[in-house]
């Protein structure tokens, strides 16, 4: 089996993001959707727009986001747009809230383990290529959040998020928490959803993970733990499975006093099984070659 290439630098600067992306040798065509995490109100760990501005500018991209499916400052279009302004995204970028208006776009899931279709903001279909910029960190439900989570939960509409969390049995925010499915079913559903998005942008997508601000909590948490590990760096690939696997390997092999705390969050939620499910589905491969860049 051939290995995917993952580039890595320990430098954590805006210019380093662009430099590592350039290493991929991919020219994203047409309208470029740049998927970011806008950060929940009150969260202290999310990547700020100023850090990602050189990268977004380099591809002349449009920042895209979707509404959430739980209480907070991002679960309606009106509130989310206000927060995008408050956090500075819409102040310096063109921003497209993909599911601001329905109906959702329905993407087929080929050979899914749990899902046969995935629901995304309809505006996603207006883009020619995709750049996923992820803050790699922990997550209360998925164990960790990286490129695969951005492709699945991140690109899903509000109803689509419920669809994934429920294992394809429920589609409205009302009743979300009473319809969540068994944990491994949820993780497999995330991999299924991610596959529909990678199929949509096959050959026209790139992924960059920033492994920093390593909290066990996601940027979706209004009250999040402070980082428990030292920053590691930036990784980039055209393969989201290899990319997330390489990030987890760097954390597992880190000589850091906070490593066990971080891994407890990941492993208690079976988080790395999402990578396994995505590998089995052909979203990418866990086999990779890490190329270090000074």
C-alpha positions in Angstrom: 0.0 0.0 0.0 1.4 3.4 -1.0 1.9 6.0 1.8 0.4 9.4 1.9 2.8 12.3 2.4 2.3 14.5 5.5 4.5 17.6 5.9 5.4 18.9 9.4 7.0 22.0 10.8 7.4 22.9 14.4 7.1 26.6 13.4 3.7 28.1 14.4 3.4 31.2 12.4 0.9 32.5 9.8 3.6 32.3 7.1 4.4 28.7 8.1 0.8 27.7 7.4 1.2 29.1 3.8 4.6 27.6 3.3 3.5 24.1 4.4 0.4 24.3 2.2 2.7 25.2 -0.8 4.6 22.0 -0.2 1.5 20.0 -1.2 1.9 21.2 -4.8 -1.8 21.5 -5.3 -3.5 24.3 -7.1 -7.0 24.6 -5.7 -9.2 25.6 -8.7 -12.1 28.1 -9.0 -14.0 29.2 -5.9 -12.2 28.0 -2.8 -14.2 27.2 0.3 -12.0 27.6 3.4 -13.5 25.6 6.3 -12.5 27.0 9.7 -13.9 26.8 13.2 -15.4 30.2 14.2 -15.1 29.4 18.0 -17.9 29.4 20.5 -18.6 32.5 22.5 -16.4 32.4 25.6 -13.9 29.9 24.2 -10.2 31.0 24.6 -8.5 28.4 22.5 -9.8 28.8 18.9 -7.5 30.0 16.1 -8.1 33.7 15.5 -8.7 35.0 12.0 -5.6 37.1 11.9 -3.5 33.9 12.2 -5.2 32.4 9.2 -5.4 35.5 7.0 -2.3 35.0 5.0 -3.4 31.4 4.1 -7.0 32.4 3.2 -5.6 35.3 1.1 -3.1 33.0 -0.6 -6.0 31.0 -2.2 -8.4 34.0 -2.5 -10.8 31.9 -0.4 -14.1 32.4 1.2 -14.3 31.4 4.9 -17.2 28.9 5.4 -19.0 27.7 8.5 -22.3 26.0 9.4 -24.7 26.5 12.3 -24.5 24.2 15.3 -27.1 21.9 16.7 -27.1 22.8 20.4 -27.6 25.8 22.6 -25.0 28.6 22.4 -24.1 31.6 20.2 -23.9 29.7 16.9 -27.1 27.6 16.7 -29.1 30.1 14.6 -28.1 32.1 11.6 -28.7 35.4 13.3 -26.6 34.6 16.4 -23.9 32.9 14.4 -23.5 35.9 12.0 -23.2 38.2 15.0 -20.5 36.0 16.6 -18.6 35.8 13.2 -18.5 39.6 13.4 -17.5 39.7 17.0 -14.7 37.2 16.6 -13.4 39.1 13.6 -14.0 36.6 10.8 -16.5 38.7 8.7 -14.5 41.8 9.4 -11.5 40.6 7.4 -12.8 37.8 5.2 -15.8 37.1 2.9 -17.8 34.6 5.0 -20.4 32.2 3.9 -22.7 30.6 6.4 -23.4 27.5 4.3 -26.7 26.6 5.9 -28.0 30.1 6.5 -31.0 29.2 4.4 -32.4 25.8 3.5 -33.0 23.4 2.0 -29.9 21.4 2.8 -27.9 19.7 0.1 -28.0 15.9 0.3 -24.7 14.1 -0.5 -24.6 10.4 -1.1 -22.5 8.2 1.2 -21.0 5.4 -0.8 -20.7 2.1 1.2 -21.3 3.9 4.5 -21.1 1.8 7.6 -24.0 3.8 9.3 -25.2 6.6 6.9 -26.3 6.4 3.3 -26.6 10.2 2.9 -25.2 13.3 4.5 -26.8 16.7 4.9 -24.7 19.8 4.3 -25.3 23.5 3.9 -26.6 23.9 0.3 -24.0 26.7 -0.4 -21.2 24.1 -0.3 -22.2 23.0 -3.8 -21.3 26.5 -5.1 -17.6 25.9 -4.5 -15.1 24.2 -6.8 -12.5 23.3 -4.2 -12.0 23.0 -0.5 -9.2 24.0 2.0 -9.7 22.7 5.5 -7.9 24.6 8.2 -8.2 22.8 11.5 -7.2 23.5 15.1 -6.2 20.0 16.3 -7.3 19.5 19.9 -9.5 17.3 22.1 -13.3 17.0 21.9 -15.9 16.2 24.6 -17.8 13.7 22.3 -15.5 12.7 19.5 -12.4 12.4 21.7 -10.4 14.7 19.3 -11.1 17.2 16.6 -9.1 17.5 13.4 -9.5 17.3 9.7 -12.0 14.4 9.7 -14.3 16.2 12.2 -14.2 19.4 10.1 -15.2 17.4 7.1 -18.1 15.7 8.9 -19.7 17.6 11.8 -18.0 20.8 10.5 -19.5 20.8 7.0 -22.8 19.3 8.1 -25.8 21.7 8.4 -27.5 22.1 11.7 -29.9 19.2 10.9 -27.0 17.3 9.4 -25.1 17.5 12.7 -28.1 15.9 14.5 -28.3 13.3 11.7 -24.6 12.3 12.4 -25.0 12.4 16.2 -28.1 10.2 16.0 -26.6 7.6 13.6 -29.0 8.6 10.9 -32.2 8.4 12.9 -33.1 12.1 13.7 -32.7 15.4 12.0 -33.9 18.3 14.2 -32.3 20.1 17.1 -35.4 19.4 19.2 -34.7 16.1 20.9 -31.0 15.9 19.8 -29.7 14.7 23.1 -32.4 12.0 23.5 -31.5 10.6 20.1 -27.8 10.3 20.2 -26.5 6.9 19.2 -23.9 4.5 20.7 -20.4 6.0 20.6 -18.8 3.8 18.0 -21.8 4.3 15.8 -21.4 8.0 16.1 -17.7 7.8 15.2 -18.5 5.6 12.1 -21.2 8.1 11.1 -18.6 10.9 11.2 -16.3 8.9 8.9 -19.3 8.2 6.6 -20.2 11.9 6.5 -16.6 12.9 5.9 -16.4 10.5 2.9 -19.3 12.3 1.2 -17.5 15.6 1.3 -14.1 14.2 0.2 -16.0 12.5 -2.7 -17.5 15.9 -3.6 -14.1 17.6 -3.8 -12.0 14.6 -5.0 -8.6 15.8 -6.2 -9.6 19.4 -5.3 -9.0 19.5 -1.5 -6.2 20.2 0.9 -5.9 20.0 4.7 -3.8 21.8 7.3 -3.9 21.0 11.0 -2.5 23.4 13.6 -1.5 21.3 16.6 -1.5 23.9 19.3 -3.5 25.2 22.2 -3.9 21.5 23.1 -6.9 21.5 25.3 -9.0 18.4 25.9 -12.0 20.5 24.9 -13.1 21.6 21.5 -13.4 25.2 20.3 -17.2 24.6 20.4 -17.1 24.7 24.2 -18.0 28.0 25.8 -16.2 26.8 28.9 -13.1 24.9 27.9 -10.0 23.7 29.8 -6.8 25.5 29.2 -4.2 23.7 27.1 -2.6 20.8 28.9 0.3 20.2 26.5 3.0 22.2 24.7 2.3 23.3 21.1 3.6 20.8 18.5 3.4 22.5 15.2 1.7 22.5 11.8 1.0 19.5 9.6 -0.4 19.4 6.0 -1.5 16.8 3.5 -4.0 16.1 0.7 -5.1 13.0 2.8 -7.2 13.9 5.9 -6.8 10.3 7.3 -3.0 10.3 7.2 -3.0 13.9 8.5 -5.1 13.1 11.6 -3.1 9.9 12.2 0.2 11.8 12.0 -1.1 14.4 14.5 -2.2 11.7 17.0 1.2 9.9 16.6 3.1 13.1 17.4 1.0 13.5 20.6 1.3 9.9 21.6 5.1 10.1 21.2 5.4 13.4 22.9 7.5 13.8 26.0 5.1 16.1 27.7 3.6 16.0 31.3 0.1 16.7 29.9 0.2 13.9 27.4 -1.7 11.3 29.5 -4.5 13.8 30.3 -5.0 14.6 26.6 -4.9 10.9 25.6 -7.4 10.0 28.3 -9.9 12.3 26.7 -9.2 10.9 23.2 -9.2 7.2 24.2 -12.1 7.3 26.7 -14.3 8.4 23.7 -12.6 5.8 21.4 -11.6 8.9 19.3 -9.0 7.2 17.2 -11.6 4.8 15.8 -12.8 7.6 13.6 -9.5 7.4 11.8 -9.8 3.6 11.5 -13.3 3.9 10.1 -12.3 6.5 7.6 -9.3 4.4 6.5 -11.6 1.4 6.0 -14.0 3.5 4.0 -11.3 4.7 1.7 -11.4 8.4 2.7 -7.6 8.1 2.9 -5.0 5.9 4.4 -3.4 5.6 7.9 -0.1 4.8 6.1 2.0 7.9 5.8 5.4 9.4 5.4 6.2 12.3 7.6 8.4 14.9 5.9 9.9 17.4 8.3 10.3 21.0 7.1 12.6 23.5 8.8 
